[in-house]
mmCIF file of C-alpha atoms and ligand atoms in Angstrom:
data_model
loop_
_atom_site.group_PDB
_atom_site.id
_atom_site.type_symbol
_atom_site.label_atom_id
_atom_site.label_comp_id
_atom_site.label_asym_id
_atom_site.label_seq_id
_atom_site.Cartn_x
_atom_site.Cartn_y
_atom_site.Cartn_z
ATOM 1 C CA GLU A 596 19.270 26.138 -17.072
ATOM 2 C CA LYS A 597 17.836 23.116 -18.864
ATOM 3 C CA GLY A 598 21.370 22.172 -19.709
ATOM 4 C CA GLY A 599 20.699 21.877 -23.461
ATOM 5 C CA TYR A 600 17.589 19.695 -23.038
ATOM 6 C CA ASP A 601 14.152 20.783 -24.318
ATOM 7 C CA TYR A 602 12.518 20.035 -21.071
ATOM 8 C CA PHE A 603 13.502 19.825 -17.375
ATOM 9 C CA MET A 604 12.001 16.345 -17.347
ATOM 10 C CA LEU A 605 14.482 15.164 -19.934
ATOM 11 C CA LYS A 606 17.352 16.668 -18.066
ATOM 12 C CA GLU A 607 16.165 15.125 -14.786
ATOM 13 C CA ILE A 608 15.779 11.702 -16.390
ATOM 14 C CA ALA A 609 19.326 11.962 -17.665
ATOM 15 C CA GLU A 610 20.590 13.011 -14.292
ATOM 16 C CA GLN A 611 19.374 9.834 -12.588
ATOM 17 C CA PRO A 612 22.685 7.868 -12.578
ATOM 18 C CA LYS A 613 24.292 10.771 -10.765
ATOM 19 C CA ALA A 614 21.328 11.263 -8.445
ATOM 20 C CA VAL A 615 21.496 7.596 -7.491
ATOM 21 C CA ALA A 616 25.237 7.677 -6.902
ATOM 22 C CA ASP A 617 25.018 10.869 -4.847
ATOM 23 C CA THR A 618 22.366 9.389 -2.604
ATOM 24 C CA LEU A 619 24.661 6.463 -1.848
ATOM 25 C CA LEU A 620 27.672 8.637 -1.294
ATOM 26 C CA GLY A 621 29.179 8.509 2.137
ATOM 27 C CA ARG A 622 26.585 6.008 3.339
ATOM 28 C CA ILE A 623 28.598 2.824 2.751
ATOM 29 C CA ASP A 624 31.859 2.408 4.540
ATOM 30 C CA ALA A 625 35.056 0.658 3.420
ATOM 31 C CA ALA A 626 33.925 -2.552 5.064
ATOM 32 C CA GLY A 627 30.662 -2.501 3.072
ATOM 33 C CA LEU A 628 28.563 -1.564 6.091
ATOM 34 C CA LEU A 629 25.946 1.165 6.141
ATOM 35 C CA THR A 630 26.658 4.274 8.137
ATOM 36 C CA LEU A 631 23.458 6.182 8.375
ATOM 37 C CA ASP A 632 24.523 8.570 11.098
ATOM 38 C CA GLU A 633 21.809 11.015 9.980
ATOM 39 C CA VAL A 634 19.198 8.520 11.239
ATOM 40 C CA ARG A 635 19.409 9.978 14.661
ATOM 41 C CA ILE A 636 17.123 7.393 16.202
ATOM 42 C CA PRO A 637 19.258 5.413 18.692
ATOM 43 C CA VAL A 638 20.118 1.905 17.582
ATOM 44 C CA HIS A 639 18.521 0.396 20.704
ATOM 45 C CA GLU A 640 15.232 2.022 19.690
ATOM 46 C CA LEU A 641 15.560 0.720 16.109
ATOM 47 C CA ARG A 642 16.035 -2.746 17.512
ATOM 48 C CA GLU A 643 12.732 -2.350 19.415
ATOM 49 C CA ILE A 644 10.592 -1.404 16.448
ATOM 50 C CA ASP A 645 7.720 -3.812 15.883
ATOM 51 C CA LYS A 646 6.084 -2.159 12.935
ATOM 52 C CA VAL A 647 6.987 0.184 10.070
ATOM 53 C CA VAL A 648 4.312 2.402 8.564
ATOM 54 C CA ILE A 649 5.103 4.295 5.357
ATOM 55 C CA VAL A 650 3.033 7.290 4.374
ATOM 56 C CA ALA A 651 3.338 9.244 1.145
ATOM 57 C CA CYS A 652 1.442 10.533 -1.928
ATOM 58 C CA GLY A 653 1.670 9.909 -5.660
ATOM 59 C CA THR A 654 5.067 8.786 -6.925
ATOM 60 C CA ALA A 655 6.513 8.814 -3.390
ATOM 61 C CA PHE A 656 3.754 6.386 -2.424
ATOM 62 C CA HIS A 657 4.919 4.010 -5.130
ATOM 63 C CA ALA A 658 8.442 4.179 -3.708
ATOM 64 C CA GLY A 659 6.856 3.268 -0.351
ATOM 65 C CA LEU A 660 5.102 0.253 -1.888
ATOM 66 C CA ILE A 661 8.392 -1.041 -3.191
ATOM 67 C CA ALA A 662 10.069 -0.365 0.174
ATOM 68 C CA LYS A 663 7.585 -2.700 1.837
ATOM 69 C CA TYR A 664 8.978 -5.670 -0.081
ATOM 70 C CA ALA A 665 12.512 -4.768 0.905
ATOM 71 C CA ILE A 666 11.771 -3.975 4.594
ATOM 72 C CA GLU A 667 9.737 -7.094 5.221
ATOM 73 C CA HIS A 668 12.195 -9.328 3.419
ATOM 74 C CA TRP A 669 15.422 -7.996 5.005
ATOM 75 C CA THR A 670 14.195 -7.110 8.465
ATOM 76 C CA ARG A 671 11.151 -9.355 9.035
ATOM 77 C CA ILE A 672 9.413 -6.325 10.612
ATOM 78 C CA PRO A 673 5.784 -5.986 9.418
ATOM 79 C CA CYS A 674 5.414 -2.952 7.151
ATOM 80 C CA GLU A 675 2.306 -1.084 6.024
ATOM 81 C CA VAL A 676 2.196 1.473 3.283
ATOM 82 C CA GLU A 677 -0.595 3.950 3.116
ATOM 83 C CA LEU A 678 -1.612 6.942 1.092
ATOM 84 C CA ALA A 679 -1.025 9.885 3.478
ATOM 85 C CA SER A 680 -4.364 11.341 2.607
ATOM 86 C CA GLU A 681 -6.142 8.204 3.874
ATOM 87 C CA PHE A 682 -3.937 7.409 6.809
ATOM 88 C CA ARG A 683 -4.961 9.666 9.617
ATOM 89 C CA TYR A 684 -8.637 9.583 8.857
ATOM 90 C CA ARG A 685 -8.964 5.916 9.710
ATOM 91 C CA ASP A 686 -7.611 6.015 13.291
ATOM 92 C CA PRO A 687 -4.499 3.962 12.558
ATOM 93 C CA ILE A 688 -2.927 1.829 15.304
ATOM 94 C CA LEU A 689 0.378 3.365 16.236
ATOM 95 C CA GLY A 690 2.597 3.323 19.283
ATOM 96 C CA ALA A 691 6.091 4.103 20.593
ATOM 97 C CA ARG A 692 7.484 1.003 18.847
ATOM 98 C CA SER A 693 6.106 1.995 15.431
ATOM 99 C CA LEU A 694 8.481 3.639 12.995
ATOM 100 C CA VAL A 695 6.698 5.916 10.600
ATOM 101 C CA ILE A 696 8.502 6.746 7.362
ATOM 102 C CA ALA A 697 7.249 9.838 5.492
ATOM 103 C CA ILE A 698 8.500 10.024 1.924
ATOM 104 C CA SER A 699 8.310 13.344 0.124
ATOM 105 C CA GLN A 700 10.335 14.972 -2.623
ATOM 106 C CA SER A 701 9.295 18.517 -1.739
ATOM 107 C CA GLY A 702 8.937 18.074 1.971
ATOM 108 C CA GLU A 703 5.869 20.352 1.793
ATOM 109 C CA THR A 704 3.078 17.981 0.793
ATOM 110 C CA MET A 705 0.262 18.804 3.219
ATOM 111 C CA ASP A 706 -1.284 15.322 3.206
ATOM 112 C CA THR A 707 2.056 13.760 4.245
ATOM 113 C CA LEU A 708 2.759 16.469 6.787
ATOM 114 C CA MET A 709 -0.673 15.932 8.429
ATOM 115 C CA ALA A 710 -0.015 12.170 8.511
ATOM 116 C CA LEU A 711 3.319 12.611 10.190
ATOM 117 C CA ARG A 712 1.951 15.059 12.780
ATOM 118 C CA HIS A 713 -0.746 12.488 13.581
ATOM 119 C CA ALA A 714 1.936 9.765 14.008
ATOM 120 C CA ARG A 715 3.992 11.882 16.347
ATOM 121 C CA GLU A 716 0.890 12.650 18.403
ATOM 122 C CA GLN A 717 0.586 8.904 18.925
ATOM 123 C CA GLY A 718 4.149 8.766 20.208
ATOM 124 C CA SER A 719 5.669 7.111 17.116
ATOM 125 C CA LYS A 720 9.055 8.050 15.763
ATOM 126 C CA VAL A 721 9.042 9.568 12.341
ATOM 127 C CA LEU A 722 11.843 9.279 9.809
ATOM 128 C CA ALA A 723 11.574 11.520 6.719
ATOM 129 C CA ILE A 724 12.932 10.641 3.355
ATOM 130 C CA CYS A 725 13.134 13.972 1.629
ATOM 131 C CA ASN A 726 14.845 15.774 -1.241
ATOM 132 C CA THR A 727 14.527 19.346 0.007
ATOM 133 C CA ASN A 728 16.828 20.560 2.748
ATOM 134 C CA GLY A 729 15.157 22.245 5.630
ATOM 135 C CA SER A 730 11.626 21.852 4.323
ATOM 136 C CA THR A 731 8.727 21.337 6.716
ATOM 137 C CA ILE A 732 8.431 17.543 6.685
ATOM 138 C CA PRO A 733 12.076 16.877 7.806
ATOM 139 C CA ARG A 734 11.901 19.749 10.234
ATOM 140 C CA GLU A 735 8.982 18.164 12.036
ATOM 141 C CA SER A 736 10.420 14.623 11.902
ATOM 142 C CA ASP A 737 12.644 12.849 14.479
ATOM 143 C CA ALA A 738 15.199 12.035 11.805
ATOM 144 C CA VAL A 739 15.785 12.585 8.118
ATOM 145 C CA LEU A 740 17.538 10.759 5.325
ATOM 146 C CA TYR A 741 18.005 13.197 2.494
ATOM 147 C CA THR A 742 17.926 12.032 -1.092
ATOM 148 C CA HIS A 743 20.516 13.819 -3.122
ATOM 149 C CA ALA A 744 18.626 14.161 -6.390
ATOM 150 C CA GLY A 745 19.271 17.940 -6.617
ATOM 151 C CA PRO A 746 16.332 20.248 -7.385
ATOM 152 C CA GLU A 747 13.585 18.554 -9.364
ATOM 153 C CA VAL A 748 11.707 21.153 -11.469
ATOM 154 C CA ALA A 749 9.437 19.094 -13.729
ATOM 155 C CA VAL A 750 6.055 18.327 -12.156
ATOM 156 C CA ALA A 751 6.409 14.672 -13.088
ATOM 157 C CA SER A 752 8.777 13.085 -10.599
ATOM 158 C CA THR A 753 11.662 11.042 -12.031
ATOM 159 C CA LYS A 754 15.061 11.365 -10.412
ATOM 160 C CA ALA A 755 13.456 12.009 -7.021
ATOM 161 C CA PHE A 756 11.651 8.632 -7.377
ATOM 162 C CA LEU A 757 14.850 6.711 -8.057
ATOM 163 C CA THR A 758 16.602 8.293 -5.104
ATOM 164 C CA GLN A 759 13.621 7.599 -2.846
ATOM 165 C CA LEU A 760 14.024 3.971 -3.770
ATOM 166 C CA VAL A 761 17.710 4.081 -2.949
ATOM 167 C CA ALA A 762 16.938 5.723 0.406
ATOM 168 C CA CYS A 763 14.259 3.115 1.138
ATOM 169 C CA TYR A 764 16.668 0.287 0.330
ATOM 170 C CA LEU A 765 19.282 1.925 2.633
ATOM 171 C CA VAL A 766 16.803 2.136 5.487
ATOM 172 C CA ALA A 767 15.695 -1.450 4.966
ATOM 173 C CA LEU A 768 19.279 -2.729 4.811
ATOM 174 C CA TYR A 769 20.277 -0.606 7.766
ATOM 175 C CA LEU A 770 17.440 -1.940 9.862
ATOM 176 C CA GLY A 771 18.499 -5.426 8.840
ATOM 177 C CA GLN A 772 22.087 -4.596 9.729
ATOM 178 C CA VAL A 773 21.378 -3.142 13.210
ATOM 179 C CA ARG A 774 18.918 -5.842 14.116
ATOM 180 C CA GLY A 775 20.890 -8.720 12.582
ATOM 181 C CA THR A 776 18.834 -11.074 10.527
ATOM 182 C CA LYS A 777 19.456 -14.379 8.792
ATOM 183 C CA TRP A 778 19.931 -12.352 5.636
ATOM 184 C CA GLY A 779 23.345 -10.939 6.694
ATOM 185 C CA ASP A 780 25.179 -12.283 3.663
ATOM 186 C CA GLU A 781 22.440 -11.246 1.294
ATOM 187 C CA ILE A 782 22.436 -7.739 2.777
ATOM 188 C CA GLN A 783 26.163 -7.452 2.151
ATOM 189 C CA ALA A 784 25.796 -8.672 -1.440
ATOM 190 C CA VAL A 785 22.945 -6.243 -2.076
ATOM 191 C CA ILE A 786 24.931 -3.304 -0.662
ATOM 192 C CA ARG A 787 27.586 -4.226 -3.249
ATOM 193 C CA ASP A 788 25.027 -4.422 -6.055
ATOM 194 C CA LEU A 789 23.539 -1.142 -4.980
ATOM 195 C CA SER A 790 26.855 0.563 -5.266
ATOM 196 C CA GLN A 791 27.042 -0.635 -8.969
ATOM 197 C CA ILE A 792 23.451 0.310 -9.844
ATOM 198 C CA SER A 793 24.049 3.833 -11.083
ATOM 199 C CA GLY A 794 26.097 2.359 -13.972
ATOM 200 C CA GLU A 795 23.201 0.102 -14.852
ATOM 201 C CA VAL A 796 20.744 3.083 -14.914
ATOM 202 C CA GLU A 797 23.255 4.773 -17.239
ATOM 203 C CA ARG A 798 23.212 1.765 -19.559
ATOM 204 C CA VAL A 799 19.409 1.790 -19.662
ATOM 205 C CA LEU A 800 19.472 5.435 -20.636
ATOM 206 C CA GLU A 801 21.759 4.696 -23.550
ATOM 207 C CA THR A 802 19.225 2.285 -25.129
ATOM 208 C CA MET A 803 16.069 4.432 -25.030
ATOM 209 C CA GLU A 804 15.679 5.410 -28.739
ATOM 210 C CA PRO A 805 13.438 2.400 -29.606
ATOM 211 C CA VAL A 806 11.267 3.379 -26.562
ATOM 212 C CA ARG A 807 10.812 6.869 -27.914
ATOM 213 C CA GLU A 808 9.895 5.508 -31.318
ATOM 214 C CA LEU A 809 7.433 3.107 -29.743
ATOM 215 C CA ALA A 810 5.849 5.969 -27.758
ATOM 216 C CA ARG A 811 5.313 7.972 -30.946
ATOM 217 C CA SER A 812 3.712 4.939 -32.628
ATOM 218 C CA VAL A 813 1.087 4.604 -29.863
ATOM 219 C CA ALA A 814 0.363 8.333 -29.492
ATOM 220 C CA SER A 815 -3.149 8.054 -30.889
ATOM 221 C CA LYS A 816 -4.274 5.170 -28.633
ATOM 222 C CA ASN A 817 -6.821 5.831 -25.857
ATOM 223 C CA THR A 818 -5.715 3.444 -23.207
ATOM 224 C CA VAL A 819 -2.480 1.906 -22.026
ATOM 225 C CA LEU A 820 -2.362 -0.830 -19.361
ATOM 226 C CA PHE A 821 0.612 -1.736 -17.176
ATOM 227 C CA LEU A 822 1.124 -5.089 -15.496
ATOM 228 C CA GLY A 823 3.645 -6.191 -12.921
ATOM 229 C CA ARG A 824 4.104 -8.509 -9.981
ATOM 230 C CA HIS A 825 6.005 -8.296 -6.719
ATOM 231 C CA VAL A 826 8.077 -5.105 -6.934
ATOM 232 C CA GLY A 827 7.055 -4.855 -10.603
ATOM 233 C CA TYR A 828 3.515 -4.086 -9.474
ATOM 234 C CA PRO A 829 4.311 -0.611 -8.008
ATOM 235 C CA VAL A 830 6.493 -0.046 -11.068
ATOM 236 C CA ALA A 831 3.384 -0.664 -13.208
ATOM 237 C CA LEU A 832 1.415 1.804 -11.062
ATOM 238 C CA GLU A 833 4.160 4.393 -11.524
ATOM 239 C CA GLY A 834 4.262 3.842 -15.277
ATOM 240 C CA ALA A 835 0.514 4.430 -15.383
ATOM 241 C CA LEU A 836 0.689 7.571 -13.178
ATOM 242 C CA LYS A 837 3.367 9.046 -15.410
ATOM 243 C CA LEU A 838 1.174 8.504 -18.467
ATOM 244 C CA LYS A 839 -1.895 10.041 -16.847
ATOM 245 C CA GLU A 840 0.065 13.108 -15.800
ATOM 246 C CA LEU A 841 1.964 13.690 -18.978
ATOM 247 C CA ALA A 842 -0.018 12.131 -21.844
ATOM 248 C CA TYR A 843 -3.527 12.695 -20.347
ATOM 249 C CA MET A 844 -4.265 9.149 -21.421
ATOM 250 C CA HIS A 845 -6.335 6.556 -19.660
ATOM 251 C CA ALA A 846 -3.613 4.437 -18.039
ATOM 252 C CA GLU A 847 -3.969 1.822 -15.332
ATOM 253 C CA GLY A 848 -1.507 -0.404 -13.518
ATOM 254 C CA PHE A 849 -2.516 -3.834 -12.269
ATOM 255 C CA ALA A 850 -0.993 -6.664 -10.361
ATOM 256 C CA ALA A 851 -0.676 -9.296 -13.154
ATOM 257 C CA GLY A 852 -2.215 -11.963 -10.910
ATOM 258 C CA GLU A 853 -5.396 -9.915 -10.801
ATOM 259 C CA LEU A 854 -5.906 -10.048 -14.591
ATOM 260 C CA LYS A 855 -8.280 -12.964 -14.550
ATOM 261 C CA HIS A 856 -10.245 -11.370 -11.735
ATOM 262 C CA GLY A 857 -11.469 -8.575 -13.950
ATOM 263 C CA PRO A 858 -9.047 -6.426 -15.875
ATOM 264 C CA ILE A 859 -8.516 -8.922 -18.693
ATOM 265 C CA ALA A 860 -12.013 -7.954 -19.913
ATOM 266 C CA LEU A 861 -10.569 -4.610 -20.892
ATOM 267 C CA ILE A 862 -8.218 -6.032 -23.486
ATOM 268 C CA GLU A 863 -9.059 -5.062 -27.045
ATOM 269 C CA GLU A 864 -7.418 -5.519 -30.376
ATOM 270 C CA GLY A 865 -4.303 -3.394 -30.519
ATOM 271 C CA MET A 866 -4.383 -2.130 -26.968
ATOM 272 C CA PRO A 867 -0.878 -1.480 -25.736
ATOM 273 C CA VAL A 868 -0.100 -3.394 -22.493
ATOM 274 C CA VAL A 869 3.243 -2.828 -20.837
ATOM 275 C CA VAL A 870 4.433 -5.799 -18.840
ATOM 276 C CA VAL A 871 7.254 -5.658 -16.316
ATOM 277 C CA VAL A 872 8.744 -9.093 -16.157
ATOM 278 C CA PRO A 873 10.503 -10.216 -12.964
ATOM 279 C CA SER A 874 13.908 -11.762 -13.147
ATOM 280 C CA PRO A 875 13.932 -15.434 -14.222
ATOM 281 C CA ARG A 876 16.435 -15.980 -11.505
ATOM 282 C CA GLY A 877 15.267 -15.492 -7.925
ATOM 283 C CA ARG A 878 11.501 -15.696 -7.844
ATOM 284 C CA SER A 879 11.224 -17.657 -10.999
ATOM 285 C CA VAL A 880 7.694 -18.889 -10.280
ATOM 286 C CA LEU A 881 6.465 -15.345 -10.659
ATOM 287 C CA HIS A 882 8.467 -15.027 -13.874
ATOM 288 C CA ASP A 883 6.759 -18.031 -15.427
ATOM 289 C CA LYS A 884 3.307 -16.872 -14.298
ATOM 290 C CA ILE A 885 3.857 -13.480 -15.912
ATOM 291 C CA VAL A 886 5.058 -15.109 -19.145
ATOM 292 C CA SER A 887 1.691 -16.972 -19.204
ATOM 293 C CA ASN A 888 -0.105 -13.629 -18.602
ATOM 294 C CA ILE A 889 1.637 -12.179 -21.651
ATOM 295 C CA GLN A 890 0.480 -15.119 -23.748
ATOM 296 C CA GLU A 891 -3.070 -14.674 -22.482
ATOM 297 C CA ILE A 892 -3.339 -11.028 -23.291
ATOM 298 C CA ARG A 893 -1.650 -11.439 -26.612
ATOM 299 C CA ALA A 894 -4.153 -14.134 -27.554
ATOM 300 C CA ARG A 895 -6.875 -11.550 -26.945
ATOM 301 C CA GLY A 896 -5.326 -9.015 -29.238
ATOM 302 C CA ALA A 897 -3.125 -6.899 -26.907
ATOM 303 C CA MET A 898 -0.095 -5.221 -28.274
ATOM 304 C CA THR A 899 2.492 -6.514 -25.742
ATOM 305 C CA ILE A 900 5.287 -4.218 -24.700
ATOM 306 C CA VAL A 901 7.554 -6.337 -22.587
ATOM 307 C CA ILE A 902 10.236 -5.060 -20.186
ATOM 308 C CA ALA A 903 12.547 -7.988 -19.423
ATOM 309 C CA GLU A 904 16.044 -8.710 -18.238
ATOM 310 C CA GLU A 905 18.827 -9.128 -20.728
ATOM 311 C CA GLY A 906 19.218 -12.798 -21.556
ATOM 312 C CA ASP A 907 15.613 -13.698 -20.739
ATOM 313 C CA GLU A 908 14.721 -15.433 -23.981
ATOM 314 C CA THR A 909 11.399 -17.017 -22.835
ATOM 315 C CA VAL A 910 9.539 -13.775 -23.423
ATOM 316 C CA VAL A 911 10.746 -13.224 -26.990
ATOM 317 C CA PRO A 912 7.963 -15.115 -28.854
ATOM 318 C CA TYR A 913 5.226 -13.180 -27.057
ATOM 319 C CA ALA A 914 6.645 -9.644 -27.140
ATOM 320 C CA ASP A 915 5.486 -7.323 -29.884
ATOM 321 C CA HIS A 916 7.995 -4.871 -28.486
ATOM 322 C CA LEU A 917 10.793 -5.915 -26.200
ATOM 323 C CA ILE A 918 12.609 -3.447 -23.925
ATOM 324 C CA ARG A 919 15.742 -4.845 -22.301
ATOM 325 C CA ILE A 920 16.954 -3.931 -18.841
ATOM 326 C CA PRO A 921 20.122 -5.171 -17.046
ATOM 327 C CA ALA A 922 19.948 -8.096 -14.682
ATOM 328 C CA THR A 923 19.678 -6.901 -11.081
ATOM 329 C CA PRO A 924 18.760 -8.583 -7.767
ATOM 330 C CA THR A 925 14.934 -8.914 -7.725
ATOM 331 C CA LEU A 926 14.319 -6.196 -5.171
ATOM 332 C CA LEU A 927 16.458 -3.648 -6.940
ATOM 333 C CA GLN A 928 14.818 -4.142 -10.354
ATOM 334 C CA PRO A 929 12.526 -1.047 -10.047
ATOM 335 C CA LEU A 930 15.630 1.165 -10.278
ATOM 336 C CA VAL A 931 16.182 0.043 -13.861
ATOM 337 C CA ALA A 932 12.621 -0.925 -14.930
ATOM 338 C CA THR A 933 11.098 2.469 -14.146
ATOM 339 C CA VAL A 934 13.434 4.396 -16.468
ATOM 340 C CA PRO A 935 11.904 3.207 -19.842
ATOM 341 C CA LEU A 936 8.427 4.050 -18.469
ATOM 342 C CA GLN A 937 9.544 7.636 -17.710
ATOM 343 C CA VAL A 938 10.991 8.016 -21.191
ATOM 344 C CA PHE A 939 7.850 6.453 -22.725
ATOM 345 C CA ALA A 940 5.527 8.917 -20.886
ATOM 346 C CA CYS A 941 7.740 11.982 -21.668
ATOM 347 C CA GLU A 942 7.870 11.096 -25.390
ATOM 348 C CA LEU A 943 4.106 10.441 -25.550
ATOM 349 C CA ALA A 944 3.432 13.842 -23.966
ATOM 350 C CA THR A 945 5.611 15.480 -26.601
ATOM 351 C CA ALA A 946 3.975 13.468 -29.439
ATOM 352 C CA ARG A 947 0.549 14.525 -28.185
ATOM 353 C CA GLY A 948 1.603 18.130 -28.033
ATOM 354 C CA ASN A 949 1.294 18.411 -24.243
ATOM 355 C CA GLU A 950 3.272 20.649 -21.943
ATOM 356 C CA VAL A 951 5.925 18.259 -20.540
ATOM 357 C CA ASP A 952 7.197 20.141 -17.522
ATOM 358 C CA GLN A 953 3.890 21.704 -16.446
ATOM 359 C CA PRO A 954 1.057 19.270 -17.099
ATOM 360 C CA ARG A 955 -2.439 20.770 -16.915
ATOM 361 C CA ASN A 956 -4.143 21.001 -13.497
ATOM 362 C CA LEU A 957 -1.054 19.928 -11.585
ATOM 363 C CA ALA A 958 1.333 21.660 -9.201
ATOM 364 C CA LYS A 959 4.852 20.576 -8.300
ATOM 365 C CA SER A 960 4.129 20.625 -4.617
ATOM 366 C CA VAL A 961 0.670 20.112 -3.233
ATOM 367 C CA THR A 962 0.493 22.273 -0.127
ATOM 368 C CA VAL A 963 -3.279 21.899 0.479
ATOM 369 C CA GLU A 964 -5.116 18.812 1.780
HETATM 370 O O1 M6R B 804 6.734 16.282 -2.979
HETATM 371 P P1 M6R B 804 6.100 14.934 -2.777
HETATM 372 O O2 M6R B 804 7.078 13.799 -3.027
HETATM 373 O O3 M6R B 804 5.506 14.830 -1.392
HETATM 374 O O4 M6R B 804 4.941 14.811 -3.825
HETATM 375 C C1 M6R B 804 4.058 13.765 -3.828
HETATM 376 C C2 M6R B 804 3.254 13.770 -5.114
HETATM 377 O O5 M6R B 804 2.483 14.922 -5.184
HETATM 378 C C3 M6R B 804 4.080 13.663 -6.341
HETATM 379 O O6 M6R B 804 4.928 12.517 -6.289
HETATM 380 C C4 M6R B 804 3.235 13.574 -7.624
HETATM 381 O O7 M6R B 804 2.525 12.364 -7.609
HETATM 382 C C5 M6R B 804 4.092 13.710 -8.849
HETATM 383 N N1 M6R B 804 3.573 14.751 -9.699
HETATM 384 C C6 M6R B 804 4.263 12.435 -9.608
HETATM 385 O O8 M6R B 804 4.982 12.548 -10.799
#
């Protein structure tokens, strides 16, 4: 059932192009407009929403963090993202015009379920983004947008994450579409880019051998740091979470702009630091700032592992290891930038002799608070 792969995780990483394509299937019409009929919240209500609140745990929370950038940019609706386990215990401000989005692969995560129940008690509408048909979270929500990743068996989430991102982009674009924003043309262009993205994920997967080699070469290190900015920041958090779960290594993700506020003190000779570089097009200021960060950490002895767009030559002099990803619109970059981090963590787990599909102390779905 592992389809010739040694681990479910490898199989699920390889299935990502299909999972992404399947999640888009039937949701973009011939005119390039989104048709999210499943979102059974009436359009007039969607137009009234004054706040989006995303609740989720673990990897799904990272998808939510990325969604915030997309939702606020394309819809201009304020969006908060919160760990489901923290959310209801702080008496959050919710009302009938708040849209709460609960993201969960399993649909059974107790923390997320309790958060959505709390939101509904406050009169908010809840939209679930879920991978498991008929599970508790979608059953208790007002509407559901299913991700079509297929069953995910490995404890470490991979294909579910990419499809959660796709679903989040669809919701953001759809909200933009029904409300009409000044980004109309951009929304159309992004829908086109999104429909091409599965091919880009495929291309990334074809170039992963150097990433596996690199993972084996750092298997005896104690710490790996991950840096990113903008949507690259949650990608860094996700890269670090994968490493904790699978390699049992100390791994931390930081917003690169925070380096000088503390984390740079951690840098030691030879410490691997993975840096997710934003596109030099689009938000180029951020790109240039991160290139300076790479120089700074390298000057302090870090082994720099740089994930950068094809054609971005500015990073070359400062990268001890360079991982190329295809050029994408800024907001979509996580769909390609996360893949090398999954491969990296999986290979490190193998190199360290860890159980890949069933990491110690973890369960696939966490049904207790
Ligand atoms: O089923 P869910 O998406 O609600 O699960 C949430 C987290 O427990 C899950 O993403 C966890 O962090 C994964 N093991 C990460 O790889």
